[in-house]
PDB file of C-alpha atoms and ligand atoms in Angstrom:
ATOM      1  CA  UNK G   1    -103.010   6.953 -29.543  1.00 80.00           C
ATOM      2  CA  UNK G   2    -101.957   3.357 -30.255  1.00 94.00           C
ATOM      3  CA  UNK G   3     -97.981   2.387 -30.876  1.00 97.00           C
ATOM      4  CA  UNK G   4     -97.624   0.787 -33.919  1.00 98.00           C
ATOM      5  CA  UNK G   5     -94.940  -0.605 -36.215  1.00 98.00           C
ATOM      6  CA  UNK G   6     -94.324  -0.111 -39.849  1.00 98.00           C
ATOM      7  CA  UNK G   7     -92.437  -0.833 -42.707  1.00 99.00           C
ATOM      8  CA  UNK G   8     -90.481   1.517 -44.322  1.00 99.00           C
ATOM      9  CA  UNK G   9     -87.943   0.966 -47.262  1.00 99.00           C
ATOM     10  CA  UNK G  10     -85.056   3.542 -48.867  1.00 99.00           C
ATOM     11  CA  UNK G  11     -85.462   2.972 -52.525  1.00 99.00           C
ATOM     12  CA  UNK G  12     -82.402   2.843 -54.452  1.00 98.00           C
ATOM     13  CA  UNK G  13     -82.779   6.282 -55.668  1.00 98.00           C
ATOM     14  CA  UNK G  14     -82.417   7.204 -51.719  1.00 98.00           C
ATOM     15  CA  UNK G  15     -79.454   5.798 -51.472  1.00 98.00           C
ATOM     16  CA  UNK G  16     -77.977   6.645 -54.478  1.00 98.00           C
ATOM     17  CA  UNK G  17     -78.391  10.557 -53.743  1.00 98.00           C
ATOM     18  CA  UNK G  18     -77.227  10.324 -50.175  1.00 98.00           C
ATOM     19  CA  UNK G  19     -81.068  10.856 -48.763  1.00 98.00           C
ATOM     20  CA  UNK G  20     -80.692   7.837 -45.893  1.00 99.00           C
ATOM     21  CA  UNK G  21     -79.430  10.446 -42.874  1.00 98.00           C
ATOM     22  CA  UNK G  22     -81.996  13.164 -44.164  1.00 98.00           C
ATOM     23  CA  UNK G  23     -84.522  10.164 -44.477  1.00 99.00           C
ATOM     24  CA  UNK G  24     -84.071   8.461 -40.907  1.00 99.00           C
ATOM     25  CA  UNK G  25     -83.569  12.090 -39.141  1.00 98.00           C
ATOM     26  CA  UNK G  26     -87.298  13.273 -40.248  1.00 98.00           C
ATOM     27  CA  UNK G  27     -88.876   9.944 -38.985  1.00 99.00           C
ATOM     28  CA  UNK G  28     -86.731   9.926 -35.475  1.00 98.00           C
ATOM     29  CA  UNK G  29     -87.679  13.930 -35.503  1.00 98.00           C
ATOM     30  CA  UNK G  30     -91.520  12.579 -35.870  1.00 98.00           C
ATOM     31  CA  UNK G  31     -91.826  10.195 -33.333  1.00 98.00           C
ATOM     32  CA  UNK G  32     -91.092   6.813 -35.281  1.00 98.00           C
ATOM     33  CA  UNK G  33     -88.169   5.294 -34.181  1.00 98.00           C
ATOM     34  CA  UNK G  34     -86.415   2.523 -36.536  1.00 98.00           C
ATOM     35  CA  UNK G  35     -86.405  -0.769 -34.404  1.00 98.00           C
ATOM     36  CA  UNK G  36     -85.363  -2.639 -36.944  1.00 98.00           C
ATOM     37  CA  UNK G  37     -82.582  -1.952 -39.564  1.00 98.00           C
ATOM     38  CA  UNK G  38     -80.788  -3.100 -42.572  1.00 98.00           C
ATOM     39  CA  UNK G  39     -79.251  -2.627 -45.793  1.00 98.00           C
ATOM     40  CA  UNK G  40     -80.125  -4.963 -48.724  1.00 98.00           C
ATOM     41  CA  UNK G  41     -79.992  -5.983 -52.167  1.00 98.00           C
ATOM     42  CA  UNK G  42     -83.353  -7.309 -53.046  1.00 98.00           C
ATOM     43  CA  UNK G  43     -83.752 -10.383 -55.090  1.00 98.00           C
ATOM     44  CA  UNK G  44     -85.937 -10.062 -58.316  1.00 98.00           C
ATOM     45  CA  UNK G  45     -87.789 -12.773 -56.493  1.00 98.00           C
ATOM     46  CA  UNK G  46     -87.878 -11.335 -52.828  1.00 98.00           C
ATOM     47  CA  UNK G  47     -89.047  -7.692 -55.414  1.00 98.00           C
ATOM     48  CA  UNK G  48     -91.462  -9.600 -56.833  1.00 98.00           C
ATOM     49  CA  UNK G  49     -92.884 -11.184 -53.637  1.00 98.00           C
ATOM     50  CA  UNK G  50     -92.903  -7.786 -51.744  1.00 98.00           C
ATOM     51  CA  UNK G  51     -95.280  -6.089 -54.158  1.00 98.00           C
ATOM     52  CA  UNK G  52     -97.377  -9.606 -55.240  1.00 98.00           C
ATOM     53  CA  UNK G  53    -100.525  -7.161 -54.702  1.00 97.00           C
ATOM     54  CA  UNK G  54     -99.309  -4.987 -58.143  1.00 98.00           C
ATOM     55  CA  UNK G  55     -98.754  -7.849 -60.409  1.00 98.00           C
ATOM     56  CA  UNK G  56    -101.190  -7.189 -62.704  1.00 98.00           C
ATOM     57  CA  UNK G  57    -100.622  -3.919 -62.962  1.00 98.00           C
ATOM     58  CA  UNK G  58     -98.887  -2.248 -66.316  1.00 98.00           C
ATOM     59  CA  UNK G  59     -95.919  -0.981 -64.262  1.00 98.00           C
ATOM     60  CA  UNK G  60     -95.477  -4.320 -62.580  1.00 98.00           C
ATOM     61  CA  UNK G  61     -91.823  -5.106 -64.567  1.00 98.00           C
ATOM     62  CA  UNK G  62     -90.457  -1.385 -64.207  1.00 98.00           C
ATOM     63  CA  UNK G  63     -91.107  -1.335 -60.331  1.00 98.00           C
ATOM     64  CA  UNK G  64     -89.483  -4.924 -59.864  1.00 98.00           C
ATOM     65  CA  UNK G  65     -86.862  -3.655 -62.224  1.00 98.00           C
ATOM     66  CA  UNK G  66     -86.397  -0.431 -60.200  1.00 98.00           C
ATOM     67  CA  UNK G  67     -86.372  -1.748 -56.525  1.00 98.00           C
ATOM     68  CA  UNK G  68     -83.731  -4.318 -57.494  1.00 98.00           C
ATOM     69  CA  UNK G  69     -81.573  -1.483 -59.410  1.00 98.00           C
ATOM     70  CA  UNK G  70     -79.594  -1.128 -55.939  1.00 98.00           C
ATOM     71  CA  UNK G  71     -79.345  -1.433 -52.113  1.00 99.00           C
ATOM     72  CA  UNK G  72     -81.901  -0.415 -49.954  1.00 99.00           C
ATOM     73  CA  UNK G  73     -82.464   0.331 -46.809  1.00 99.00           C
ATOM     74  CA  UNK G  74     -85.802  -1.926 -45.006  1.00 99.00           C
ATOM     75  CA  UNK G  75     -87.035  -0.670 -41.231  1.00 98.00           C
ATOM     76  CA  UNK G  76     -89.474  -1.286 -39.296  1.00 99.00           C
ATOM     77  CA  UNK G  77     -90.577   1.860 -37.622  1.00 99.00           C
ATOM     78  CA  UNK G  78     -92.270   2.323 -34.156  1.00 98.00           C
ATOM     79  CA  UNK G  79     -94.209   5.240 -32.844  1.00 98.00           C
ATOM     80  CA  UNK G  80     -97.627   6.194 -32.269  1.00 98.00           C
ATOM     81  CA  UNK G  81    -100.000   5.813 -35.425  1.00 98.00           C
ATOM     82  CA  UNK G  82     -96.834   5.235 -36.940  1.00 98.00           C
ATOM     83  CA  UNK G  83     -98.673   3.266 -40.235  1.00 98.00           C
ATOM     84  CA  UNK G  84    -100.523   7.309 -41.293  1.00 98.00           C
ATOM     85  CA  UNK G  85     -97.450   9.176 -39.515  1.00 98.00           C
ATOM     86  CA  UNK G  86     -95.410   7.681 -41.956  1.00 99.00           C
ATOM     87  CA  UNK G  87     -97.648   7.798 -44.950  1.00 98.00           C
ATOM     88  CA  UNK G  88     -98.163  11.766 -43.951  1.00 98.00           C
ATOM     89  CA  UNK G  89     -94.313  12.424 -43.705  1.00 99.00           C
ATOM     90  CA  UNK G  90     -93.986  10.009 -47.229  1.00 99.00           C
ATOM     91  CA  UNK G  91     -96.267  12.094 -49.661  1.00 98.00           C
ATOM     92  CA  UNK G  92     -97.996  11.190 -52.524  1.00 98.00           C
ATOM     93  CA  UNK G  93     -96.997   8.074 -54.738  1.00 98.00           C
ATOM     94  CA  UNK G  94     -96.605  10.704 -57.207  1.00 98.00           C
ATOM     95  CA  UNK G  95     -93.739  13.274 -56.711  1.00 98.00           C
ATOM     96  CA  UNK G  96     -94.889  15.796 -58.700  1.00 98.00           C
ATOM     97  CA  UNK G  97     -98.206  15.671 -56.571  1.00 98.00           C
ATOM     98  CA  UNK G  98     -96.851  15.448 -53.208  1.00 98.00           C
ATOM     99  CA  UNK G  99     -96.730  18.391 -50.614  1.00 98.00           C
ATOM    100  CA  UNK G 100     -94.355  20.073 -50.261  1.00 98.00           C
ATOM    101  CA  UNK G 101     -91.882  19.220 -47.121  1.00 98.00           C
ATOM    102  CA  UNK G 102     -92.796  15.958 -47.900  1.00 98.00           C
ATOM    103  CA  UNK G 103     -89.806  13.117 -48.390  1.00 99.00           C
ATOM    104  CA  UNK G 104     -91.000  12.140 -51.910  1.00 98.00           C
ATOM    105  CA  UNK G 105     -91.667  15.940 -52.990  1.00 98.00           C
ATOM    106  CA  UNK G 106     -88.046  16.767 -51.513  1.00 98.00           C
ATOM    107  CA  UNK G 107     -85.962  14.140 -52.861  1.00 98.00           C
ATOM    108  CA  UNK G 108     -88.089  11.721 -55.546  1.00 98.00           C
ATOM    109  CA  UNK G 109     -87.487  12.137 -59.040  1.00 96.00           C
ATOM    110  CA  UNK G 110     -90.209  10.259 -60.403  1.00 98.00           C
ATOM    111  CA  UNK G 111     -93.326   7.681 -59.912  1.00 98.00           C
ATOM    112  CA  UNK G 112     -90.896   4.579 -60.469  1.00 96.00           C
ATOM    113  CA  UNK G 113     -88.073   6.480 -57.911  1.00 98.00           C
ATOM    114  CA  UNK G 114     -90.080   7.879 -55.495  1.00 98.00           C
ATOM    115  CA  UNK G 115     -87.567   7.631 -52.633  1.00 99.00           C
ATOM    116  CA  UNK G 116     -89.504   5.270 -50.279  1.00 99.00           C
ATOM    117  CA  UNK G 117     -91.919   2.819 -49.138  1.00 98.00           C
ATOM    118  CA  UNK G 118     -94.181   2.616 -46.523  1.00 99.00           C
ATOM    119  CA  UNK G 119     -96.832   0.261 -45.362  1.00 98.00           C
ATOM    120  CA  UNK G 120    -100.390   1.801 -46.120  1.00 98.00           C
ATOM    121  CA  UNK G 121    -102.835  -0.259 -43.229  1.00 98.00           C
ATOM    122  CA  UNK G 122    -101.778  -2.042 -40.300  1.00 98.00           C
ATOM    123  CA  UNK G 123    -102.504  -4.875 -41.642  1.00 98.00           C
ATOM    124  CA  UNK G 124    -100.211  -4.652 -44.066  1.00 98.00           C
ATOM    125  CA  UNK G 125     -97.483  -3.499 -41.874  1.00 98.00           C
ATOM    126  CA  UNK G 126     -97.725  -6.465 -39.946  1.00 98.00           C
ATOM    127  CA  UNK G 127     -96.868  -9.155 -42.964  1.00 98.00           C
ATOM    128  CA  UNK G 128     -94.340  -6.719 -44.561  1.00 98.00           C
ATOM    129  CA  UNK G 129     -92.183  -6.723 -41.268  1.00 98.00           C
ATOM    130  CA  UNK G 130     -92.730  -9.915 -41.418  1.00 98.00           C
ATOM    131  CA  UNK G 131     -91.563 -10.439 -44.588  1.00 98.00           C
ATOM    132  CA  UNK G 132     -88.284  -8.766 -44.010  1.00 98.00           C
ATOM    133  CA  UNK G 133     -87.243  -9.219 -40.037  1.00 98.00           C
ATOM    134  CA  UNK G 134     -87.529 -11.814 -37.562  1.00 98.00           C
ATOM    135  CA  UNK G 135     -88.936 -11.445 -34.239  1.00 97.00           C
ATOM    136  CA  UNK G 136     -85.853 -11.267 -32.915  1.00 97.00           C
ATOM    137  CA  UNK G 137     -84.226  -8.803 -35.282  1.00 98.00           C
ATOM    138  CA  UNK G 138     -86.516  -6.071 -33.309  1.00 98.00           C
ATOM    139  CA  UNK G 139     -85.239  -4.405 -30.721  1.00 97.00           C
ATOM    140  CA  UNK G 140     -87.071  -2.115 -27.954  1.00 93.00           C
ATOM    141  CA  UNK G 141     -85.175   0.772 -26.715  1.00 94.00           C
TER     142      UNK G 141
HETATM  143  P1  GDP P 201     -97.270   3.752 -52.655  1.00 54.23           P
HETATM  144  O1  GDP P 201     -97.977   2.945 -51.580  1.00 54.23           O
HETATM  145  O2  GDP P 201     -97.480   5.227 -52.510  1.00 54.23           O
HETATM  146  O3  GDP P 201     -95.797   3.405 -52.774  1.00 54.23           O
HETATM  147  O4  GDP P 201     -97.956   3.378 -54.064  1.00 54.23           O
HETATM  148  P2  GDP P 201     -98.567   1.986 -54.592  1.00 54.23           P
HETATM  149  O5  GDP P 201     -98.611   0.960 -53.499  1.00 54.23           O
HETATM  150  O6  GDP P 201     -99.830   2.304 -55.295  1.00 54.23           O
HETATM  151  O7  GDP P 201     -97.526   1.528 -55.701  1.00 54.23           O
HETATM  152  C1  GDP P 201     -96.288   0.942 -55.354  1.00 54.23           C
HETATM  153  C2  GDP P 201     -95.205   1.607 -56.165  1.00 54.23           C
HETATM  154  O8  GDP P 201     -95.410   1.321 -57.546  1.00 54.23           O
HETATM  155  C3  GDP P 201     -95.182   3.126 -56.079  1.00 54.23           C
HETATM  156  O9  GDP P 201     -94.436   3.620 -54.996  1.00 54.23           O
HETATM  157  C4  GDP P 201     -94.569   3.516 -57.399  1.00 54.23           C
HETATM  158  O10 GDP P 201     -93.139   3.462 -57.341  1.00 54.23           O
HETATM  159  C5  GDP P 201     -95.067   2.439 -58.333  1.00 54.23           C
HETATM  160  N1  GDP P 201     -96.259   2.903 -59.051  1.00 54.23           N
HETATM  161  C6  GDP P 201     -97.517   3.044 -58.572  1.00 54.23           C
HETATM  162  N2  GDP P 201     -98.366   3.501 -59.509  1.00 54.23           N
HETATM  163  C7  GDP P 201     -97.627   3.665 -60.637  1.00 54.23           C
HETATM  164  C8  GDP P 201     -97.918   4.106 -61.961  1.00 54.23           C
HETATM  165  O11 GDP P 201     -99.052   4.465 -62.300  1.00 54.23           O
HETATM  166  N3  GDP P 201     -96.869   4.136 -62.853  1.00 54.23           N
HETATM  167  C9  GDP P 201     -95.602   3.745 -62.502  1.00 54.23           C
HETATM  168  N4  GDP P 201     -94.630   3.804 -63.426  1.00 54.23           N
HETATM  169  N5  GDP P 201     -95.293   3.340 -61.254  1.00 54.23           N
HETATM  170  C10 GDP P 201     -96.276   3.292 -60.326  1.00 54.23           C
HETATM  171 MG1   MG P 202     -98.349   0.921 -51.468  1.00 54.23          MG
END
């Protein structure tokens, strides 16, 4: 199976309840290991920006509003088929529809808090490391 590299971010919420350790220790127990690594307050514009693709949609405002509520914590995660590894350890957008064991049906409260982010095609994971680390903010180990 192929290596790849993803994005993952803590929301807020994660950090607010204490959920980064938990968080980090079920990807690193998976396989994807967090080569890149940092804590941040997001901008409404660099919010806005990251999730351009949902603009339109009704719950455009409350997600922007949310993700800029408080720190978070952006990686970019290695491992192989890390972009569905991570997705599969994430859970469904929804909490209340995610399986259980999952991150978002252990810790999320809500579809607006729903613990974390992750990059859905590989595609995608390419431009939204991109969007948060340099080249040289990745390290191999
Ligand atoms: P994800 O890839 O599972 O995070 O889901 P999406 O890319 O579809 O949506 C991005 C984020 O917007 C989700 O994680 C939710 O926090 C939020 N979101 C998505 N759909 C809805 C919705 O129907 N209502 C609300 N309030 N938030 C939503
Ligand atoms: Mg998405």
């Amino acid at each position: 199976m192929a290596i790849e590299r993803t994005l993952s971010i803590i929301k807020p919420d994660g950090l607010k309840n204490h959920h980064i350790g938990e968080i980090i220790s079920r990807f690193e127990k998976a396989g994807l290991t967090p080569v890149g690594i940092r804590l941040q307050q997001l901008s409404q514009k660099e919010a806005e920006g990251f999730y351009a693709v949902h603009s339109a949609r009704g719950f455009f405002k409350d997600l922007v509003a949310f993700m800029t509520s408080g720190p978070v914590v952006v990686m970019a995660l290695e491992g192989e088929n890390a972009v569905l590894k991570n997705r599969d350890l994430m859970g469904a957008t929804d909490p209340k529809k995610a399986d259980k064991g999952t991150i978002r049906a252990d810790f999320a409260q809500s579809i607006d808090a729903n613990t974390v982010h992750g990059s859905d095609s590989l595609e995608n994971a390419k431009n939204e490391i991109a969007y948060f680390f340099r080249e040289t903010e990745l390290q191999k180990y």
